[in-house]
Short mmCIF file of N, CA and C in Angstrom, two decimals:
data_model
loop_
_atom_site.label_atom_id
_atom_site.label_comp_id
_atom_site.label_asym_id
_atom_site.label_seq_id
_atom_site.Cartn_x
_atom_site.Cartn_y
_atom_site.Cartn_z
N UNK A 1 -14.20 -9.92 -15.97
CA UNK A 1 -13.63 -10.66 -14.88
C UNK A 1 -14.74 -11.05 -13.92
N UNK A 2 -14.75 -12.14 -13.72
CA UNK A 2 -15.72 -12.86 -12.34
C UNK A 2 -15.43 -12.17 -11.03
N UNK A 3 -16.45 -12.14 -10.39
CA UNK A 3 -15.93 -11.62 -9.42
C UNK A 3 -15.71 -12.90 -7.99
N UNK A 4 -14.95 -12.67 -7.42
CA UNK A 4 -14.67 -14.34 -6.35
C UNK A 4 -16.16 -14.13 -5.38
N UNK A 5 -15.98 -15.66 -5.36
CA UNK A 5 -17.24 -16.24 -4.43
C UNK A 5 -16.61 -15.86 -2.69
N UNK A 6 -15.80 -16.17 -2.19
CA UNK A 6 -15.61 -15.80 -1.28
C UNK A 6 -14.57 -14.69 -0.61
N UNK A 7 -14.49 -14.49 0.42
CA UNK A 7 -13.58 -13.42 0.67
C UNK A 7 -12.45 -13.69 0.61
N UNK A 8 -12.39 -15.00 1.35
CA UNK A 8 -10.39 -15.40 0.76
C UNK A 8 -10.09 -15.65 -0.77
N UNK A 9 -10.86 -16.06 -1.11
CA UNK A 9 -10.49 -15.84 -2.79
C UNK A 9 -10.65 -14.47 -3.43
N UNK A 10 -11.29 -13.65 -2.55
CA UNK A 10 -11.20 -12.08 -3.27
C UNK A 10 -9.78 -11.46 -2.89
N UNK A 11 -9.25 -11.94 -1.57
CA UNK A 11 -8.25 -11.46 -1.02
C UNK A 11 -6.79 -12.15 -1.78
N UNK A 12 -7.10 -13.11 -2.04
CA UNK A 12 -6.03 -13.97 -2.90
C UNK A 12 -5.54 -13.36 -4.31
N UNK A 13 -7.15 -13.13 -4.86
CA UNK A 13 -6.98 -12.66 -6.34
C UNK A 13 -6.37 -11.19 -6.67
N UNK A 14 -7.19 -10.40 -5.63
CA UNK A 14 -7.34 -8.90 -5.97
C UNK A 14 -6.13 -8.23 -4.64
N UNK A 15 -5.56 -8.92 -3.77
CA UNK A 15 -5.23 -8.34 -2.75
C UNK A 15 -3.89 -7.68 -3.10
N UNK A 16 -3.10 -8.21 -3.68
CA UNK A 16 -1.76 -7.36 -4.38
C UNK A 16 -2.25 -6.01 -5.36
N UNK A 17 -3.39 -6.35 -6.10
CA UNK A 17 -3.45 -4.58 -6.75
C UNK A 17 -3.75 -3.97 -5.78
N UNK A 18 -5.19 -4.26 -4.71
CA UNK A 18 -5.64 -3.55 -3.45
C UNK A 18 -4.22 -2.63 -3.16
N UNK A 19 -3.34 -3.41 -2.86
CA UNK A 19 -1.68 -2.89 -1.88
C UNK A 19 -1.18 -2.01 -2.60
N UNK A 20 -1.30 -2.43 -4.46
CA UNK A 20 -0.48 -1.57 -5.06
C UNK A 20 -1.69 -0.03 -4.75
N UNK A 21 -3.20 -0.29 -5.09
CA UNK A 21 -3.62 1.19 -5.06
C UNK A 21 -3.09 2.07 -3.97
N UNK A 22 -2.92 1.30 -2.63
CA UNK A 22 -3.23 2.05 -1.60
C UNK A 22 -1.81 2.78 -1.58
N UNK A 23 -0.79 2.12 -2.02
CA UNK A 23 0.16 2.57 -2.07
C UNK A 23 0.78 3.71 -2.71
N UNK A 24 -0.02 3.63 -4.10
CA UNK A 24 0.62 4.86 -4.94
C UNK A 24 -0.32 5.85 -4.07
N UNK A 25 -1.19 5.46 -3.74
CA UNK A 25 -2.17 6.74 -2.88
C UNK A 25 -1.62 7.25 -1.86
N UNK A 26 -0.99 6.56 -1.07
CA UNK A 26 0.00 7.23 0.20
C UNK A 26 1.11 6.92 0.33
N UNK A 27 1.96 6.63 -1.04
CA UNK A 27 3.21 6.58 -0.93
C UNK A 27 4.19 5.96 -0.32
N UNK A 28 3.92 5.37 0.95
CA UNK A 28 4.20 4.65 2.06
C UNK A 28 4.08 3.25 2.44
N UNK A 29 4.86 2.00 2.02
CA UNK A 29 4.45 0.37 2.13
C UNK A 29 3.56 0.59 3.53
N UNK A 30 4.20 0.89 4.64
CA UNK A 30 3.55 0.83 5.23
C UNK A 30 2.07 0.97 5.82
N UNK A 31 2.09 2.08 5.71
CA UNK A 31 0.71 2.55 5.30
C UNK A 31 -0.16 2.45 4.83
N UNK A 32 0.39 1.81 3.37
CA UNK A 32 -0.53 1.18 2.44
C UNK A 32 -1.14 -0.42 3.04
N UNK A 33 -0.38 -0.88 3.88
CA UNK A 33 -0.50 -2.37 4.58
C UNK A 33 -1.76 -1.67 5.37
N UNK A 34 -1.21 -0.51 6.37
CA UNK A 34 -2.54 -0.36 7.22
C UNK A 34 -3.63 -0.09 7.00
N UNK A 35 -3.79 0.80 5.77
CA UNK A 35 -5.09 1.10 4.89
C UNK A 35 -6.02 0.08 4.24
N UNK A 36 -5.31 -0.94 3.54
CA UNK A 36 -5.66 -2.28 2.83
C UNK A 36 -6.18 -3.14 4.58
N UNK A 37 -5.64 -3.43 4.98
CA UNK A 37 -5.76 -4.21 6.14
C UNK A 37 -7.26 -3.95 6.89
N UNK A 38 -7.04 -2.61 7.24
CA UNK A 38 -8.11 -2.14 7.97
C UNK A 38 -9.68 -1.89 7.31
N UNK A 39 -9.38 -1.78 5.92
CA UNK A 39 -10.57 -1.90 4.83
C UNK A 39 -11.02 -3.55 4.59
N UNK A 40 -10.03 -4.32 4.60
CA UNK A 40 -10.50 -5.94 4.12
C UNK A 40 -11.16 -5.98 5.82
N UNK A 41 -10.60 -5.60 6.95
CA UNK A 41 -11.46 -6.30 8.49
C UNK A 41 -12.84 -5.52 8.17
N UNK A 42 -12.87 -4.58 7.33
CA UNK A 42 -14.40 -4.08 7.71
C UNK A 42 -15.26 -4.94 6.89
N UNK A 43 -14.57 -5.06 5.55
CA UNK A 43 -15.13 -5.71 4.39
C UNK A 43 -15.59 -7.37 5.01
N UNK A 44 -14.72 -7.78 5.75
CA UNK A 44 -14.97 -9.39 6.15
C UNK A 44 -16.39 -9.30 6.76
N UNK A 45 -16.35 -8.74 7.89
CA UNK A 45 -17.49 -8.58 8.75
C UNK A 45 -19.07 -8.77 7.67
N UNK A 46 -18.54 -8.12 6.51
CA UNK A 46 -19.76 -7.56 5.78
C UNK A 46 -20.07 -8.51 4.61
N UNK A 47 -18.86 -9.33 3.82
CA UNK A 47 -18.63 -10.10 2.77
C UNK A 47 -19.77 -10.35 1.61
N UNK A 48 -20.61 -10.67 2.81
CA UNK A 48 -22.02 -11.26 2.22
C UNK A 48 -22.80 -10.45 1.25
N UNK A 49 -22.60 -9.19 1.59
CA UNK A 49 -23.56 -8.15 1.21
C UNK A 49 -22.83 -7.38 0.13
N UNK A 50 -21.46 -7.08 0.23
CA UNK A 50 -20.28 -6.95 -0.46
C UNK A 50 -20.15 -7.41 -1.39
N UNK A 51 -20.05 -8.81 -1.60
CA UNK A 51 -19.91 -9.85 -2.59
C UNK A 51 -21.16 -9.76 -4.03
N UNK A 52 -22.50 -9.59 -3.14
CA UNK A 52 -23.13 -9.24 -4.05
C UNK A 52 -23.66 -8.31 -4.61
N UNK A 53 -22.58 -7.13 -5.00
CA UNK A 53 -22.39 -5.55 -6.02
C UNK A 53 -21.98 -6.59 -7.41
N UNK A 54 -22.30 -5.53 -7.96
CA UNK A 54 -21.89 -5.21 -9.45
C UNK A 54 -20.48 -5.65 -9.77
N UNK A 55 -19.52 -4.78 -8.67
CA UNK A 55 -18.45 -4.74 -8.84
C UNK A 55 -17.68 -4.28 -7.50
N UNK A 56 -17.30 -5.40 -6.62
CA UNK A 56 -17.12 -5.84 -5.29
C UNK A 56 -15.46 -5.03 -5.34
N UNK A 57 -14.91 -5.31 -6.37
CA UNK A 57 -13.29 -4.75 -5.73
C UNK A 57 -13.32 -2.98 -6.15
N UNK A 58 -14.25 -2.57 -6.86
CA UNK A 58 -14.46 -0.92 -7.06
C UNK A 58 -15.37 -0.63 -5.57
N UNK A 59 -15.56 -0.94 -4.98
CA UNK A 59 -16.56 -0.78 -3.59
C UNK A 59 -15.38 -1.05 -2.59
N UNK A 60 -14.20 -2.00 -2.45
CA UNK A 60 -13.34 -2.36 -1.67
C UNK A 60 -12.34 -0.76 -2.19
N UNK A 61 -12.06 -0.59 -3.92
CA UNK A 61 -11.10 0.43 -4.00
C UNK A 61 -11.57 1.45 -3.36
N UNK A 62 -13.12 2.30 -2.89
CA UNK A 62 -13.71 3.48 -2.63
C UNK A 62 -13.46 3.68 -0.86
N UNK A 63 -13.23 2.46 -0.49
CA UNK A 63 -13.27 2.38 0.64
C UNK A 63 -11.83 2.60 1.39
N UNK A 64 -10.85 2.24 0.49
CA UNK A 64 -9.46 2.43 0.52
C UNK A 64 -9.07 3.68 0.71
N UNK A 65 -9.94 4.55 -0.11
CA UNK A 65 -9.69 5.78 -0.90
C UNK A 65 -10.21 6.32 0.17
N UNK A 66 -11.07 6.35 0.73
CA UNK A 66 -12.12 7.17 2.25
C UNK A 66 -11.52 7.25 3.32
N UNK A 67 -10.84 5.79 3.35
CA UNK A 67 -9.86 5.90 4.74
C UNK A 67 -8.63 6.35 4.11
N UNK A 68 -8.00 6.44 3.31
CA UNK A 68 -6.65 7.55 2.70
C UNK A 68 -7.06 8.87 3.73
N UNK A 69 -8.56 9.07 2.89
CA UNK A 69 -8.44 10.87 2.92
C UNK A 69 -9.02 11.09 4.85
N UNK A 70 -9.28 10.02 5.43
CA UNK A 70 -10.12 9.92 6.40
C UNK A 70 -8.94 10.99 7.30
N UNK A 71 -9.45 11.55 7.81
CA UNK A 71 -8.87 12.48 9.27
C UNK A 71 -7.95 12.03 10.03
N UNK A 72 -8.17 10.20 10.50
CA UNK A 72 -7.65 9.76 11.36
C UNK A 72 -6.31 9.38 11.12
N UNK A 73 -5.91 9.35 9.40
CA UNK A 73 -4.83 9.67 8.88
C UNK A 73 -4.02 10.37 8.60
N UNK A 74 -4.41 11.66 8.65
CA UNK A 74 -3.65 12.73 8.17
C UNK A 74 -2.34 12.61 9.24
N UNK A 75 -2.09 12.43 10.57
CA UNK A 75 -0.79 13.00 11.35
C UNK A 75 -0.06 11.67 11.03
N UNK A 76 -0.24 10.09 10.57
CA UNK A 76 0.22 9.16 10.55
C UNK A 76 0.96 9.19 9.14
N UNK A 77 0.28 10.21 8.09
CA UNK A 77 0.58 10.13 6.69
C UNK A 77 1.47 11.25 6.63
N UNK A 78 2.17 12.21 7.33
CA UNK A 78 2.98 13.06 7.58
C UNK A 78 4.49 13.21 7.90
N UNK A 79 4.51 11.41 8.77
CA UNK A 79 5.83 11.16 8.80
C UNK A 79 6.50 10.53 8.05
N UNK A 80 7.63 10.91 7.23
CA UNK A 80 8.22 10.17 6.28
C UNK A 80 9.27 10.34 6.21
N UNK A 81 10.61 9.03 5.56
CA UNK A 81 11.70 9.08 6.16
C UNK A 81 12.12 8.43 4.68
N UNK A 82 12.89 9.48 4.22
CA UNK A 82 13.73 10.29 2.86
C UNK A 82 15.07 9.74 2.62
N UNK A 83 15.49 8.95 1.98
CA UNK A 83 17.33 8.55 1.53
C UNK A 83 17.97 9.36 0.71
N UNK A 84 18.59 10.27 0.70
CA UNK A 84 19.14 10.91 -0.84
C UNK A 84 19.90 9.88 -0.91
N UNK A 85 20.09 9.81 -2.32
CA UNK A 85 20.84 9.22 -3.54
C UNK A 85 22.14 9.77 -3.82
N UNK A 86 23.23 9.06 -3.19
CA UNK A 86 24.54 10.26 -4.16
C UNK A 86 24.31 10.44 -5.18
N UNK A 87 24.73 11.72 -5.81
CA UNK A 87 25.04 11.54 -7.48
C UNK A 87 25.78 11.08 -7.98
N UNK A 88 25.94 10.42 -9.46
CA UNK A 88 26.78 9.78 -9.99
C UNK A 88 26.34 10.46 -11.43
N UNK A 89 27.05 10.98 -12.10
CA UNK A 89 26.80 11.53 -13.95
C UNK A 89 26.85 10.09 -14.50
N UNK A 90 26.12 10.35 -15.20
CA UNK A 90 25.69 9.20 -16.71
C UNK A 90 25.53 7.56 -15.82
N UNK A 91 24.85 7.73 -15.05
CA UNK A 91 24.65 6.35 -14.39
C UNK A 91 23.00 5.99 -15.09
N UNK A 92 22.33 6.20 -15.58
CA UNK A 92 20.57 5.83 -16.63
C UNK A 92 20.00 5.24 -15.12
N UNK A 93 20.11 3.67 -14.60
CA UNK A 93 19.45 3.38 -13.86
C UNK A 93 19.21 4.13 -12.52
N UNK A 94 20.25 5.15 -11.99
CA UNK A 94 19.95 6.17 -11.07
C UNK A 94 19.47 7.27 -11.30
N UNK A 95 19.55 7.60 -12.75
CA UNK A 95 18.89 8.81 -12.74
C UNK A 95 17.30 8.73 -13.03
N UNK A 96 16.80 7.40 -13.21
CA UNK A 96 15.48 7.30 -13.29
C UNK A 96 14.60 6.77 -11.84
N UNK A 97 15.82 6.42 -10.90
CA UNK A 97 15.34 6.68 -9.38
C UNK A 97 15.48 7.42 -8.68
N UNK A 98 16.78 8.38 -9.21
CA UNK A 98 15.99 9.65 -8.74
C UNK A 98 14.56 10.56 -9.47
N UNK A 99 14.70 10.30 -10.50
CA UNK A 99 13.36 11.08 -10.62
C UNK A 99 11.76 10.26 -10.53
N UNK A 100 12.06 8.89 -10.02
CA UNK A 100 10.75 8.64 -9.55
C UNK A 100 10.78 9.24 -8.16
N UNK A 101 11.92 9.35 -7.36
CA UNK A 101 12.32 9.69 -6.26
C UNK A 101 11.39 11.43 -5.81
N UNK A 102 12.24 11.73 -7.02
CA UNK A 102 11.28 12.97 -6.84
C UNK A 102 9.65 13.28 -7.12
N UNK A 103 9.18 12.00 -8.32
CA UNK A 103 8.09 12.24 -8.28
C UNK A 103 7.03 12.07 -7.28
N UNK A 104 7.89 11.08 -6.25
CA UNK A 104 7.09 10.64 -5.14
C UNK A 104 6.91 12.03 -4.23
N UNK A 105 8.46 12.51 -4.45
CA UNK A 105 8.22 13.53 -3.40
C UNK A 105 7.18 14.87 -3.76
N UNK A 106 7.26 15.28 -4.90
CA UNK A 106 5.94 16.35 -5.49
C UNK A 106 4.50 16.09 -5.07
N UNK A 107 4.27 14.19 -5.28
CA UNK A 107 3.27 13.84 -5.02
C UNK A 107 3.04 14.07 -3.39
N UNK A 108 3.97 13.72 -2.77
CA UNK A 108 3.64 14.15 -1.20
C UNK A 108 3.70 15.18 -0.51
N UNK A 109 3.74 16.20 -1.22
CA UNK A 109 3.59 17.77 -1.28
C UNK A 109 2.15 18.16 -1.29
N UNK A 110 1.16 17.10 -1.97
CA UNK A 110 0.11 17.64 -2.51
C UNK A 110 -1.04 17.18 -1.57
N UNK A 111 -1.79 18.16 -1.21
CA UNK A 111 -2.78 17.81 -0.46
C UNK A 111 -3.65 16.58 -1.09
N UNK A 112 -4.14 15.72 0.32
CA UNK A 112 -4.99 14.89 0.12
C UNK A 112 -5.48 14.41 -1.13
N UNK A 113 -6.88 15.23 -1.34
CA UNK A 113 -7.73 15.68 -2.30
C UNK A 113 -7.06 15.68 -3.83
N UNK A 114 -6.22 16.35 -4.01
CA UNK A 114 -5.55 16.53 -4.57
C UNK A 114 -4.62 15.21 -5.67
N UNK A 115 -3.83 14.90 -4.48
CA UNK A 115 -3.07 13.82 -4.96
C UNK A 115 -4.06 12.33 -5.16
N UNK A 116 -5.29 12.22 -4.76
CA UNK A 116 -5.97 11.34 -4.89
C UNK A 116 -6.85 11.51 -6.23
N UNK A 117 -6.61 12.56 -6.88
CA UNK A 117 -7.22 13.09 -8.05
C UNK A 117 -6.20 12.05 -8.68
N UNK A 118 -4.44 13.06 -8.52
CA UNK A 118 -3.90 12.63 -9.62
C UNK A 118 -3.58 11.01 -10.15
N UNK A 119 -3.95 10.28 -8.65
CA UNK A 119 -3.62 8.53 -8.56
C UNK A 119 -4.76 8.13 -9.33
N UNK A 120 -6.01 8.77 -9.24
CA UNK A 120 -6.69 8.00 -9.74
C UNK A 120 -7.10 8.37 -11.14
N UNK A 121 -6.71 9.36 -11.49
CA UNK A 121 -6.91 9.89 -13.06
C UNK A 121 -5.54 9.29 -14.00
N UNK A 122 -4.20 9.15 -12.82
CA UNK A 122 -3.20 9.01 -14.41
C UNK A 122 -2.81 7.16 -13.73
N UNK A 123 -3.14 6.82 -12.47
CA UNK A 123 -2.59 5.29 -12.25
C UNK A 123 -3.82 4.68 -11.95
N UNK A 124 -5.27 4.95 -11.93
CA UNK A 124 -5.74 3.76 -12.37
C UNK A 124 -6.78 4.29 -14.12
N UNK A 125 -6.29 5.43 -14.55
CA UNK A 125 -6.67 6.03 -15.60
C UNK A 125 -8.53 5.66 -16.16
N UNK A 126 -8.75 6.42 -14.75
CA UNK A 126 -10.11 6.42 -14.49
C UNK A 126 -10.72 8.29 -15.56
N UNK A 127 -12.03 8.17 -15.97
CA UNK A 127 -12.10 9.51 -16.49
C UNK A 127 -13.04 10.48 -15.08
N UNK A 128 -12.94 11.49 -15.55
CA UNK A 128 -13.53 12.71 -14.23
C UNK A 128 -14.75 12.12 -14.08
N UNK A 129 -15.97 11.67 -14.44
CA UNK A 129 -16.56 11.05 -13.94
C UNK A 129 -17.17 10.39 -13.00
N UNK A 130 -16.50 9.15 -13.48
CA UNK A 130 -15.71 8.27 -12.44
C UNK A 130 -15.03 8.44 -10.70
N UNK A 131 -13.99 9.58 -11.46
CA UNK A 131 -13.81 10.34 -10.33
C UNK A 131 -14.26 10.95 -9.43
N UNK A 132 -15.55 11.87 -9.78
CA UNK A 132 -16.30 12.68 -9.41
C UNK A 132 -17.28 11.74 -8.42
N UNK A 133 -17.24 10.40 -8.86
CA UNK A 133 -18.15 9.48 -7.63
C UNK A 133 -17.86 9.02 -7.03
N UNK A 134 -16.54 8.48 -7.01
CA UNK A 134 -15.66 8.17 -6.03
C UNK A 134 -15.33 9.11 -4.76
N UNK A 135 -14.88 10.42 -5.57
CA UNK A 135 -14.71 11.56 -4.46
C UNK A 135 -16.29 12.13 -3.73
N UNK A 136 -17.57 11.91 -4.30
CA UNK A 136 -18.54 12.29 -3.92
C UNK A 136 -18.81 14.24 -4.46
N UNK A 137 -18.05 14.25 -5.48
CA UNK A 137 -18.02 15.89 -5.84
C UNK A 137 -18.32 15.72 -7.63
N UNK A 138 -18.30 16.83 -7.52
CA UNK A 138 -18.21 17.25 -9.08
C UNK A 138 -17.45 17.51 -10.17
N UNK A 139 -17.81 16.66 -11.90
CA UNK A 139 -16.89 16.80 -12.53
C UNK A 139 -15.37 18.03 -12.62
N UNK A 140 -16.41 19.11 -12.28
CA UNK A 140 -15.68 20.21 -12.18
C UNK A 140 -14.77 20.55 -11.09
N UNK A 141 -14.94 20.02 -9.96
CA UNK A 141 -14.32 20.19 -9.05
C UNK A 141 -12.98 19.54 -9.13
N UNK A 142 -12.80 17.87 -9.99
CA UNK A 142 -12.08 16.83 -10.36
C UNK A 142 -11.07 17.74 -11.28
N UNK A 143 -11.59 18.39 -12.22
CA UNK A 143 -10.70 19.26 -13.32
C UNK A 143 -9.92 20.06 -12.25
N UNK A 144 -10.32 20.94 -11.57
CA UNK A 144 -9.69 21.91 -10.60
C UNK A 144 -9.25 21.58 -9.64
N UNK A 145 -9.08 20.22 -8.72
CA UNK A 145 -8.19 19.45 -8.27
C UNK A 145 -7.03 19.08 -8.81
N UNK A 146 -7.31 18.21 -10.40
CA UNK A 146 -6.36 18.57 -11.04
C UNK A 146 -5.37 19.21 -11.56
N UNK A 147 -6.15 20.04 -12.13
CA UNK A 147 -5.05 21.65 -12.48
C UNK A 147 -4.18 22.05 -11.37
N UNK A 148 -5.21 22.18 -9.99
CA UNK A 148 -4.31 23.02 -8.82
C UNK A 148 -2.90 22.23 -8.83
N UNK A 149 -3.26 20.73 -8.41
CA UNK A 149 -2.07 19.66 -8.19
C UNK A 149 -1.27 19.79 -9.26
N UNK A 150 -1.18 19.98 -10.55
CA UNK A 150 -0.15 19.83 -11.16
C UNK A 150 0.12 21.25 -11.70
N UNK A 151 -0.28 22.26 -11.81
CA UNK A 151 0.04 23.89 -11.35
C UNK A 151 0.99 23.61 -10.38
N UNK A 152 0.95 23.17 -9.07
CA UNK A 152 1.85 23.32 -8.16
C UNK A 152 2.71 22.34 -8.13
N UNK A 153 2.90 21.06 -8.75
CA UNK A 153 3.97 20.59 -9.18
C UNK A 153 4.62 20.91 -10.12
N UNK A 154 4.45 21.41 -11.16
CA UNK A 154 5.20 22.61 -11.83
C UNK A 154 6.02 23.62 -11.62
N UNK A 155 5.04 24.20 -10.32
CA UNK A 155 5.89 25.07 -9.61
C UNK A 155 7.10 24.58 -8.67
N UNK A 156 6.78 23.64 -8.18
CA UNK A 156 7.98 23.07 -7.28
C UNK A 156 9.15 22.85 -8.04
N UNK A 157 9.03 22.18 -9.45
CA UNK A 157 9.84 21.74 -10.23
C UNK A 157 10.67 22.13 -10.45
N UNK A 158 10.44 23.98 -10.61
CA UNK A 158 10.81 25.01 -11.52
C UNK A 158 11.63 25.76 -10.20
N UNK A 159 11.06 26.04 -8.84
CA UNK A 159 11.50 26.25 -8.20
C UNK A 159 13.09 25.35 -7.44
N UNK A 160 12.83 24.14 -7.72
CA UNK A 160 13.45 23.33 -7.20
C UNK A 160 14.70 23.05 -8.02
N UNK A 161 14.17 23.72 -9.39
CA UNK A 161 15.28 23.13 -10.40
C UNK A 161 15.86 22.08 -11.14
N UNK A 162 14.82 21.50 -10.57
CA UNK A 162 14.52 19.68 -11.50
C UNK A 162 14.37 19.55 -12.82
N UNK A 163 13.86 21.11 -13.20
CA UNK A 163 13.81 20.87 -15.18
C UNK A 163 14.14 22.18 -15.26
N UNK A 164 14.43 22.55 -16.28
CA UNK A 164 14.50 23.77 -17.04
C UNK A 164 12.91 24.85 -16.92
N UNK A 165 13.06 26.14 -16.80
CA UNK A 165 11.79 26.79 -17.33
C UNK A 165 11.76 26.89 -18.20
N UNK A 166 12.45 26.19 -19.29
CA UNK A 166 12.25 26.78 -20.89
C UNK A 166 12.47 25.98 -22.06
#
């Protein structure tokens, strides 16, 4: 893929996946608007210098990902506002929103670190690597981010009663 000559054409081309990353990353449209938003005003300022990487929208995704985990987010990424679903038996299309329903919610259980492992290892199916440079850590650390996060979604599961232990 080419990469766009200018910033409104980077924003044109690439700006809907941008929304989708930020989104599965914090779960939240909103949020995901403010994260994307506030990364493209820094990126504009800079375009010039931006534009000419390797690979301009993996430098825009890292930056997404920094301000996710950034500090100044954490009390804004905390409030969240939950619909239960009546139940209905043998309804297929509800029972697969509730359990994205729930997967959202496991995922927002999981610390930072954590859940930014699992977005970027199983939804943009990046390898530890990869990962490991993005997060600025080590392969190993990426494995054990991993494990912890889905160790403890397991546990919620089981606790919660969403699947069987057996």
């Amino acid at each position: 893929m080419s990469e766009p000559d200018s910033f409104d054409d980077f924003v044109q081309t690439r700006g809907w996946a941008l929304l989708r990353f930020a989104y599965v990353l914090s779960g939240d449209s909103h949020l995901a608007e403010d994260l994307v938003q506030e990364v493209l005003a820094k990126m504009h300022r800079r375009w010039g210098r931006v534009a000419e990487l390797h690979n301009a929208e993996a430098y825009v995704r890292k930056a997404i990902l920094r301000q996710f985990l950034s500090w100044r987010r954490r009390r804004a990424s905390t409030e969240t506002v939950l619909a239960e679903l009546p139940e209905q038996a043998g309804d297929e299309p509800q029972t697969r929103i509730v359990a994205r329903d729930q997967m959202w919610q496991l995922l927002a259980g999981l610390p930072r670190a954590q859940r930014a492992v699992l977005v970027l290892r199983f939804y943009c199916d990046l390898p530890d690597a990869e990962i490991a440079a993005l997060l600025d850590c080590g392969e190993s650390t990426v494995r054990s981010q991993a494990s912890r996060a889905l160790a403890k979604m397991r546990t919620v599961i089981v606790e919660k009663g969403l699947v069987g232990d057996g």
